[in-house]
Short mmCIF file of C-alpha atoms in Angstrom, two decimals:
data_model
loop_
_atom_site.label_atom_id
_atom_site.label_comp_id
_atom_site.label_asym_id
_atom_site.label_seq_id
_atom_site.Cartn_x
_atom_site.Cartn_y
_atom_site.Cartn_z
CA UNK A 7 -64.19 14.60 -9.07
CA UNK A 8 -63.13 13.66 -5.91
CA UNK A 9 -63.36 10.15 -6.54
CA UNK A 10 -60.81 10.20 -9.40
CA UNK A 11 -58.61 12.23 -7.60
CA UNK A 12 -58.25 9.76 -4.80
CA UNK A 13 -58.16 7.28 -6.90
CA UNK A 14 -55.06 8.77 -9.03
CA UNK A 15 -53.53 9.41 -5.46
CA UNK A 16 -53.89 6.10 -4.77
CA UNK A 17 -52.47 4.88 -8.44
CA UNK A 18 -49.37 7.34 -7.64
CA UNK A 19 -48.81 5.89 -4.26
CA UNK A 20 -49.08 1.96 -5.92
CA UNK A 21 -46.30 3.14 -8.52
CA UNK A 22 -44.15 5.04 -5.98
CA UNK A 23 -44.25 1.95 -3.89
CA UNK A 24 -43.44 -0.23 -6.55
CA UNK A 25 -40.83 2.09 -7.95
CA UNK A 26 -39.02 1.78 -4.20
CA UNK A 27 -39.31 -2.06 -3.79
CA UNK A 28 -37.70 -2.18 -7.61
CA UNK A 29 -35.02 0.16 -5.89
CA UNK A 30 -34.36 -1.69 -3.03
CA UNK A 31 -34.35 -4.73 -4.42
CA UNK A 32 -31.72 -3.72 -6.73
CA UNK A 33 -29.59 -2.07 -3.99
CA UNK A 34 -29.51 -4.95 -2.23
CA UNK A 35 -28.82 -7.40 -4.99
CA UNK A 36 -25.82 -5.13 -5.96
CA UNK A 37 -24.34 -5.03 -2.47
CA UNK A 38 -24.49 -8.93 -2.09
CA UNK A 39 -22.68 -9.03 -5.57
CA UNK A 40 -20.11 -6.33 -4.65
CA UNK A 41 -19.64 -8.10 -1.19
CA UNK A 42 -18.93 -11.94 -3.31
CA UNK A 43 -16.79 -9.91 -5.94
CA UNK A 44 -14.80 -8.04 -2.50
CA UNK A 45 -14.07 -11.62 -2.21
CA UNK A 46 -13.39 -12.72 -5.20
CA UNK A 47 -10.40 -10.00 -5.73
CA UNK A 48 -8.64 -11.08 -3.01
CA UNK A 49 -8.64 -15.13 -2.89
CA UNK A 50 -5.93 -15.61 -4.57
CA UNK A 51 -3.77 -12.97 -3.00
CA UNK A 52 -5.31 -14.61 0.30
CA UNK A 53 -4.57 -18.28 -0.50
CA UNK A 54 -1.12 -17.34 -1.31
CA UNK A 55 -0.45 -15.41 2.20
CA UNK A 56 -2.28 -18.81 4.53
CA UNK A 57 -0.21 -21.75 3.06
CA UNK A 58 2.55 -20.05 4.30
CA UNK A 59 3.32 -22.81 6.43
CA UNK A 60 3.42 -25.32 3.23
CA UNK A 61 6.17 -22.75 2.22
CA UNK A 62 8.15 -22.46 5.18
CA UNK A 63 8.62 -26.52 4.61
CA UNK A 64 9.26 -26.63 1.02
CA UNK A 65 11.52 -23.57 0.97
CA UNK A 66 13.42 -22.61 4.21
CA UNK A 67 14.12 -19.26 4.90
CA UNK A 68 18.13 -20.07 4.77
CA UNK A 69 17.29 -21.73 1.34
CA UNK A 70 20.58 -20.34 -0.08
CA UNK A 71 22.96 -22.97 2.47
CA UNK A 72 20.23 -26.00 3.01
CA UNK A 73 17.04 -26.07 0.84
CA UNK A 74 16.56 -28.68 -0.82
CA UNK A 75 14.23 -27.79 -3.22
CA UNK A 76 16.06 -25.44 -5.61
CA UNK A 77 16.46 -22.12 -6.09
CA UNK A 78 14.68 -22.50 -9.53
CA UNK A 79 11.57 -23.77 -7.97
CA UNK A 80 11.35 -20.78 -5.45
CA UNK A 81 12.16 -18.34 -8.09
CA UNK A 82 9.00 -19.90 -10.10
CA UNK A 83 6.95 -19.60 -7.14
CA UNK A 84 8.03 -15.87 -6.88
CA UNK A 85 7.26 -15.15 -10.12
CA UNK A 86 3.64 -17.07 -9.87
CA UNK A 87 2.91 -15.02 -7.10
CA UNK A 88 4.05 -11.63 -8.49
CA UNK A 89 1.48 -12.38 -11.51
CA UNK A 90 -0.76 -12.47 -8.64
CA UNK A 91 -0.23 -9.06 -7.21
CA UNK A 92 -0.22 -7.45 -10.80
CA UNK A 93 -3.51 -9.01 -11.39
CA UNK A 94 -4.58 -7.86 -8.03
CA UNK A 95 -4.14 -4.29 -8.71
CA UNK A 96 -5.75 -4.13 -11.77
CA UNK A 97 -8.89 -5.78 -10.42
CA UNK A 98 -8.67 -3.75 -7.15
CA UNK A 99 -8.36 -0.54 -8.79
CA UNK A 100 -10.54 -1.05 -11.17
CA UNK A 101 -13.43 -2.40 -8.80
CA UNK A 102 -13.13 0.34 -6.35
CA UNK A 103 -12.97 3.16 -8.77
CA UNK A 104 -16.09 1.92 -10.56
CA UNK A 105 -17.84 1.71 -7.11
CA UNK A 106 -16.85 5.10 -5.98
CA UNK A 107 -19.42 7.17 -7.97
CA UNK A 108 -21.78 4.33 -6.74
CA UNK A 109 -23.57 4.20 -3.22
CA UNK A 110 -21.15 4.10 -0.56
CA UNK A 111 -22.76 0.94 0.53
CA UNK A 112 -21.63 -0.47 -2.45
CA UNK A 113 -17.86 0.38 -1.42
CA UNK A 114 -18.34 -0.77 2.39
CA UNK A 115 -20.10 -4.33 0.81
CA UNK A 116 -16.73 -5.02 -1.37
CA UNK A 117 -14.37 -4.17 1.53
CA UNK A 118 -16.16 -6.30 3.70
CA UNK A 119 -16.25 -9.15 0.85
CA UNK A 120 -12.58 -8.27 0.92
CA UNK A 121 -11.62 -9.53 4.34
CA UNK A 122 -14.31 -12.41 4.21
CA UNK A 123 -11.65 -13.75 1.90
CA UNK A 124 -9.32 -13.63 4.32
CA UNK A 125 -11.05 -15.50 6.96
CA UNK A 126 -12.81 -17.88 4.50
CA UNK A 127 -9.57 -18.57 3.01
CA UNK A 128 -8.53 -19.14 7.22
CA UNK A 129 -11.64 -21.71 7.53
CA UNK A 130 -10.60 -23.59 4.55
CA UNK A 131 -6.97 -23.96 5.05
CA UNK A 132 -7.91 -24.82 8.40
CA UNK A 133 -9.89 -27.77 7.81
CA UNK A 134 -7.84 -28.80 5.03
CA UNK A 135 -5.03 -29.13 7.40
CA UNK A 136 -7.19 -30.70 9.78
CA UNK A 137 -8.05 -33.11 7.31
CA UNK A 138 -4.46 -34.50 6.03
CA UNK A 139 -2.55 -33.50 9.37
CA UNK A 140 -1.67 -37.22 9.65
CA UNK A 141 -1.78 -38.91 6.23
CA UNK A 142 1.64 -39.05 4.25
CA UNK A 143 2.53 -35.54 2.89
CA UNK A 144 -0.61 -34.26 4.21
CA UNK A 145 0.87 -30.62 4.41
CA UNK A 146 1.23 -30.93 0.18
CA UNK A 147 -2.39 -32.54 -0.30
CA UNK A 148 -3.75 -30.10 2.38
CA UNK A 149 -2.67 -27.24 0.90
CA UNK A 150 -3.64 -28.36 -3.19
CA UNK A 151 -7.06 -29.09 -2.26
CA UNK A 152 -6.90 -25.50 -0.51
CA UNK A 153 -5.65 -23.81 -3.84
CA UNK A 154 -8.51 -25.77 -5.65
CA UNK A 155 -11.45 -24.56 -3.61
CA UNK A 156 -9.86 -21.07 -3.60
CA UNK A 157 -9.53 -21.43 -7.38
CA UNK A 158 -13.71 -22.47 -7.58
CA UNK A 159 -14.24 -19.55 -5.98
CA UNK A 160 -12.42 -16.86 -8.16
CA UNK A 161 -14.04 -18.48 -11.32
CA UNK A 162 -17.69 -17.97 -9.60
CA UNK A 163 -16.77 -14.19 -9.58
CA UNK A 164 -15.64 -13.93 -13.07
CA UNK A 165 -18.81 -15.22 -14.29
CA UNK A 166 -20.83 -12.64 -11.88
CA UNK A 167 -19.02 -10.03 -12.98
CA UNK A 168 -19.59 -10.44 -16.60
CA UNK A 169 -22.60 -11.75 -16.88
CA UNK A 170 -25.39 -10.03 -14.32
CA UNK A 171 -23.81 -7.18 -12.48
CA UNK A 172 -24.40 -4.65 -15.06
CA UNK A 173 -27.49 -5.50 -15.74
CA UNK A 174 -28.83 -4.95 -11.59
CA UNK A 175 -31.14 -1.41 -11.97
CA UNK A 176 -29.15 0.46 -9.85
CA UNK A 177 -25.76 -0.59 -11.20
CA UNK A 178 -27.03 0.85 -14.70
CA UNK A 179 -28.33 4.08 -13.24
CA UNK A 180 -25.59 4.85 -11.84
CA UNK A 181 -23.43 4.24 -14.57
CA UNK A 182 -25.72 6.09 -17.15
CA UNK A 183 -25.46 9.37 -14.51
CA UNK A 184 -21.33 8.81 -14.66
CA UNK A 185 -21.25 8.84 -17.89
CA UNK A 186 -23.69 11.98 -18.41
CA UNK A 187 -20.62 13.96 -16.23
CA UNK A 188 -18.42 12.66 -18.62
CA UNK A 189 -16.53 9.15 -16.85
CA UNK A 190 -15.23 7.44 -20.11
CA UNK A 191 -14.98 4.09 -17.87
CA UNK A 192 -18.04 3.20 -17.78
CA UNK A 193 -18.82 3.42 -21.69
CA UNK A 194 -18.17 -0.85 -22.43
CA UNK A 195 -20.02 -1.35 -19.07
CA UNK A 196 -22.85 0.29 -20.35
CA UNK A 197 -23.07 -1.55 -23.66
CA UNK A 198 -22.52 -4.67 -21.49
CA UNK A 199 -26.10 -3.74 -20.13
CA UNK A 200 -27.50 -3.42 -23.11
CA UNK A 201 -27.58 0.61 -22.64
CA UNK A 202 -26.16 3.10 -25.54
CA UNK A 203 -23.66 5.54 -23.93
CA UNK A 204 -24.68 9.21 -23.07
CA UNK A 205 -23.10 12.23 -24.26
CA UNK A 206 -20.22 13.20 -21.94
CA UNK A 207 -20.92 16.00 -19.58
CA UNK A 208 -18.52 18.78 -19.74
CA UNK A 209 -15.13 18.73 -18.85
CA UNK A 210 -13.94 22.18 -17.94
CA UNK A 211 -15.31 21.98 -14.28
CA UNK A 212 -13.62 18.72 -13.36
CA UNK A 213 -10.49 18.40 -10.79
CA UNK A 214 -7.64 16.75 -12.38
CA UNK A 215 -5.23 14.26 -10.96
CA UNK A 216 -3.20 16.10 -9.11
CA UNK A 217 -5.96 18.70 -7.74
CA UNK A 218 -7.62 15.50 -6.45
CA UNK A 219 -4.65 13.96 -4.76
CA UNK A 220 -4.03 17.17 -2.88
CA UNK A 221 -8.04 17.68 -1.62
CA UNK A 222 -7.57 14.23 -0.13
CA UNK A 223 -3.43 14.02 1.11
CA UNK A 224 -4.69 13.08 4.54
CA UNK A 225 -6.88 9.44 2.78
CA UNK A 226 -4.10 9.05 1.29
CA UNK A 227 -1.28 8.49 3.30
CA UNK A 228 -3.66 7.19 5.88
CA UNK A 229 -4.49 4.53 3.87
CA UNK A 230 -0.70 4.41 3.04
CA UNK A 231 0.17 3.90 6.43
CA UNK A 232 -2.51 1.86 7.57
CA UNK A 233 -1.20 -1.14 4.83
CA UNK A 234 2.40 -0.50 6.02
CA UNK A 235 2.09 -1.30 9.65
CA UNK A 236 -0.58 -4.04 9.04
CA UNK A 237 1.70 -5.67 6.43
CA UNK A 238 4.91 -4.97 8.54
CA UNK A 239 3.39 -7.54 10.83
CA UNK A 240 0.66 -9.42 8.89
CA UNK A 241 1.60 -12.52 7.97
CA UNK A 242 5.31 -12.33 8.00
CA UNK A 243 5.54 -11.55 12.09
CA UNK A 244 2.81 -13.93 12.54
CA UNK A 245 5.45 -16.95 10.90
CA UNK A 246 9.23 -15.92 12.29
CA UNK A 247 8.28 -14.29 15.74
CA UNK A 248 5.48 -15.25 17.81
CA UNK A 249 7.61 -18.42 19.11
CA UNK A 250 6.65 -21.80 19.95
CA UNK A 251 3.71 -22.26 22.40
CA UNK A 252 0.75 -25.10 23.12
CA UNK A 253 -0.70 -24.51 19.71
CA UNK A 254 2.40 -25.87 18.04
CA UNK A 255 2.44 -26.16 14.22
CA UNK A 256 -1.44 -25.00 14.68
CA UNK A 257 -0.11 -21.50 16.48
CA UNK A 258 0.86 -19.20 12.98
CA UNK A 259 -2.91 -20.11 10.99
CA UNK A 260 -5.09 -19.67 14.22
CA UNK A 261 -3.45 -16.19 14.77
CA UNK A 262 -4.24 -15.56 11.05
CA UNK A 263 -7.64 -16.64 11.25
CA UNK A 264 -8.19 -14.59 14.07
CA UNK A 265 -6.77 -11.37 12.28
CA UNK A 266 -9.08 -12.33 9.29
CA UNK A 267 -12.51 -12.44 11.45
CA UNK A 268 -12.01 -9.42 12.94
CA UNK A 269 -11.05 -8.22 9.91
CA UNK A 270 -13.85 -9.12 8.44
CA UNK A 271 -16.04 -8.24 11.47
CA UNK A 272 -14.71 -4.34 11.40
CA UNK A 273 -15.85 -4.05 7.88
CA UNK A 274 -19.56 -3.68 9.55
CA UNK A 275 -18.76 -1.12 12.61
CA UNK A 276 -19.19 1.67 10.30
CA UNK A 277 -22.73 1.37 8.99
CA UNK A 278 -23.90 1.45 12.79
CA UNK A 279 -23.99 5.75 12.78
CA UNK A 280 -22.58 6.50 16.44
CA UNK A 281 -19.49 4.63 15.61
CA UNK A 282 -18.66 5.74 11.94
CA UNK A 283 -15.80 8.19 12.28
CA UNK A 284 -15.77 10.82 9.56
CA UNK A 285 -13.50 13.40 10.75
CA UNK A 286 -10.13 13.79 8.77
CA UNK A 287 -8.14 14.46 12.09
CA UNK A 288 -9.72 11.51 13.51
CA UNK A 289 -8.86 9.17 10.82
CA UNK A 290 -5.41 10.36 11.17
CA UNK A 291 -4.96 10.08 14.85
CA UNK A 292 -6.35 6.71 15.03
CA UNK A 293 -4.07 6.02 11.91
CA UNK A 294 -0.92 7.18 13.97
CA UNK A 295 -1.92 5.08 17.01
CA UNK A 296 -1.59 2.45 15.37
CA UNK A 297 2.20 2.17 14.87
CA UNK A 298 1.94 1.58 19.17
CA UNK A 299 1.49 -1.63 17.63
CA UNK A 300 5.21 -2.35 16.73
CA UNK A 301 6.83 -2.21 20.48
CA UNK A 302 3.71 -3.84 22.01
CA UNK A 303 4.23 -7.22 19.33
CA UNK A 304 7.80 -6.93 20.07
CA UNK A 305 7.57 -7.49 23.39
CA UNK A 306 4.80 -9.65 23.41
CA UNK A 307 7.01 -11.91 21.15
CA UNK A 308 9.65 -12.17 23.45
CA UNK A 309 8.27 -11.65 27.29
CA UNK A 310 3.96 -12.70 26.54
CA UNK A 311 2.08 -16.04 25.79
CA UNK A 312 -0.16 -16.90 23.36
CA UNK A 313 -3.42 -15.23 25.03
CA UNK A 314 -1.60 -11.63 24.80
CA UNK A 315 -0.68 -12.21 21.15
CA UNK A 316 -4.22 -13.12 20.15
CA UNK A 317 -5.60 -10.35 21.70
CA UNK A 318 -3.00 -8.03 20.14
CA UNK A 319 -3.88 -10.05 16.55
CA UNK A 320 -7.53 -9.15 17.02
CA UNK A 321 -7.10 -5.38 17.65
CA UNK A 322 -4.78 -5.49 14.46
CA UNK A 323 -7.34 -6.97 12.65
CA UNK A 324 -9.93 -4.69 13.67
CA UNK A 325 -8.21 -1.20 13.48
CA UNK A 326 -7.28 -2.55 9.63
CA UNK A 327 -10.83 -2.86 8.61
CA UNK A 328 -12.36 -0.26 10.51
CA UNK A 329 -9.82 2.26 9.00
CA UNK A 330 -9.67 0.74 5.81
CA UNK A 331 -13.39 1.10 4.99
CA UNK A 332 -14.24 4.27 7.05
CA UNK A 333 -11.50 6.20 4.33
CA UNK A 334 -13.07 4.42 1.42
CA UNK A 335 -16.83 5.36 1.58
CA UNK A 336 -15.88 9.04 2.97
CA UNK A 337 -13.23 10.26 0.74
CA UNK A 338 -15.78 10.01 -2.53
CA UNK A 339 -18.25 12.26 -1.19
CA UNK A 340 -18.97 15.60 -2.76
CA UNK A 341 -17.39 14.75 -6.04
CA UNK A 342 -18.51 14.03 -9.40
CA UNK A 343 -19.01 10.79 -10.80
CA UNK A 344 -15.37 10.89 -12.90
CA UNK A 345 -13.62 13.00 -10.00
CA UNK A 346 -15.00 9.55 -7.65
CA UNK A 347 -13.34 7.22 -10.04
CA UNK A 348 -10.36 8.71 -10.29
CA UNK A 349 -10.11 9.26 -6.57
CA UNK A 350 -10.56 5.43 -5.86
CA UNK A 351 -7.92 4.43 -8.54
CA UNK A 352 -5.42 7.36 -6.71
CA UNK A 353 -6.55 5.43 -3.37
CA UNK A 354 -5.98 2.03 -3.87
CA UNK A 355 -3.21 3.21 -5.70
CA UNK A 356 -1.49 4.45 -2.08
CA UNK A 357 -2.73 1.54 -0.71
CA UNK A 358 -1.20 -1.22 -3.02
CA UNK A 359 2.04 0.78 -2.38
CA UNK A 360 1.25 0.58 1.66
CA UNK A 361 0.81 -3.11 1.16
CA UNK A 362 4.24 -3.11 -0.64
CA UNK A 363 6.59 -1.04 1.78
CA UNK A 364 4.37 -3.20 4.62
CA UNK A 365 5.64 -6.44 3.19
CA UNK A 366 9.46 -5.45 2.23
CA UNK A 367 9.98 -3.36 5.85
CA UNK A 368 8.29 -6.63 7.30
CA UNK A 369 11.88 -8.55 6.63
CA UNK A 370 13.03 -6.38 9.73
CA UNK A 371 11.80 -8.73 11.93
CA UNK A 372 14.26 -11.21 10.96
CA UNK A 373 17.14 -9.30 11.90
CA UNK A 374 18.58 -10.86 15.21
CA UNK A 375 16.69 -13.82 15.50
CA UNK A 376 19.17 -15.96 13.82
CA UNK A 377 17.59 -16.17 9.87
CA UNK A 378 20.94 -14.52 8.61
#
């Protein structure tokens, strides 16, 4: 008796095991494919923002009195580039709020995929510029074969997304529990896996819209604020401001790139445990301090060299990430799985707007400097 009983202990422990590497594996299958679609959603809103040099030649600022391209040609690129921010959203918000009623791994992996696309897209145009520097309209062929490779890329995700990320173990078992507390989003996922859709849990117990938005006012306009003063300055700043120093031409994409790593690299401070900050009135705070940012680039423009803006462009770079991706895998918490989706689409909704005002209030910078 004794025998069999160690033995079935022992048959227990075999499946438990293998139960937790089928787990594991899983998990960390899904977080490399949320980290190369965090990539993926933001190429092309990447490539866009680091040939902004190949711009500034082909359409002057002034391009009203002397460009000599066209006003029709700058409209078109406008209008290109406005398709790109409307497909931006929808894959942004769709992304995050399917990945907030998943681990919040899941969330910090597609963040940090995020900002690798901004310093991959920095290596790339880079080299490409590196490249065609000296050939005869190198800045054009430099920054095509950029838009090509950044293309490649975006394609690669498409195919990952539909054909293999619903089927990862954890992906579906998470879905499958959504859709048990009644998240209609997930139902054409599900058959995507091969998985028939569970009845929907009920509905009378869930926070709506506005409920939600008011539990989490603080995320929000954090987040809101954190896109407007990174965007006030990143890239725009980076191009009409910073002056002309040793780096010459070079100067604008090596402060970019340097934003972008340490970008990137803050995306991974929070899964060490003594330096994740949870606390609302933390978040905020640091949020707040942040606008300190405005008169120190000011005057770093006009009285500091290059080795004071760089550092300046790292911290930037950092406190973006850090606070980016410290709201976005904290604010789910404690919520059910259609309250979590709901709450990322309301996020990135507040910070797609951030990103927005950023950008527009960024034209401030021009005033004085001679542009009008």
């Amino acid at each position: 008796m004794g025998i069999i009983l160690i033995d079935a202990l022992r048959l227990f422990d075999d499946m438990l095991e293998s139960m937790y590497q089928i787990v594991f594996q899983g998990k960390f299958k899904a977080m490399v494919f949320c980290w190369v679609l965090g990539l993926g959603s933001l190429v092309a809103w990447n490539s866009i923002l680091t040939i902004g040099d190949y711009y500034y030649k082909v359409f002057p600022l002034d391009l009203a009195t002397s460009g000599k391209r066209g006003i029709g040609l700058y409209f078109g690129i406008c209008l290109i580039v406005a398709c790109f921010g409307v497909a931006n959203a929808q894959v942004q918000g769709g992304m995050v709020g399917d990945l907030s009623f998943m681990c919040p791994q899941f969330m910090q992996s597609y963040f940090a995929g995020s900002a690798a696309s901004g310093a991959l897209t920095s290596a790339l145009r880079l080299m490409t510029k590196a490249a065609f520097d000296k050939t005869h309209d190198g800045l054009r062929k430099g920054a095509m074969l950029f838009l090509a490779i950044s293309t490649f890329f975006e394609f690669i995700c498409i195919i990952l997304y539909a054909t293999w990320f619903a089927k990862i173990p954890v992906v579906k078992s998470c879905r499958s529990k959504a859709a048990l507390e009644g998240c209609k989003s997930v139902s054409a996922d599900l058959a995507a896996a091969g998985i028939q859709r569970q009845d929907e849990g009920s509905k009378d117990d869930r926070l709506n819209n506005k409920q939600l938005l008011f539990q989490n006012i603080d995320y929000a306009i954090g987040l809101y604020l954190t896109h407007v003063l990174t965007l006030t300055i990143f890239p725009g700043f980076l191009y009409e401001n910073t002056g002309t120093h040793q780096l010459g031409s070079w100067y604008s994409l090596v402060l970019i790139a340097i934003y972008n790593v340490w970008d990137f690299i803050a995306q991974y401070i929070p899964l060490i445990s003594w330096l994740k900050l949870e606390s609302r009135k933390g978040l905020m705070l640091a949020t707040l301090a942040r606008f300190l940012f405005v008169p120190a680039f000011y005057f770093t423009a006009k009285y500091g060299d290059q080795g004071w803006m760089i550092m300046l462009v790292s911290f930037l770079g950092l406190t973006h990430g850090y606070l980016t991706v410290s709201v976005m895998t904290v604010a789910p918490k404690g919520y059910k799985g259609p309250e979590q989706n709901t709450l990322g689409n309301l996020l990135v909704l507040f910070l797609l707007v951030g990103t927005f005002s950023g950008v527009a209030l960024g034209w401030l910078w021009t005033i004085g400097n001679g542009k009008f």
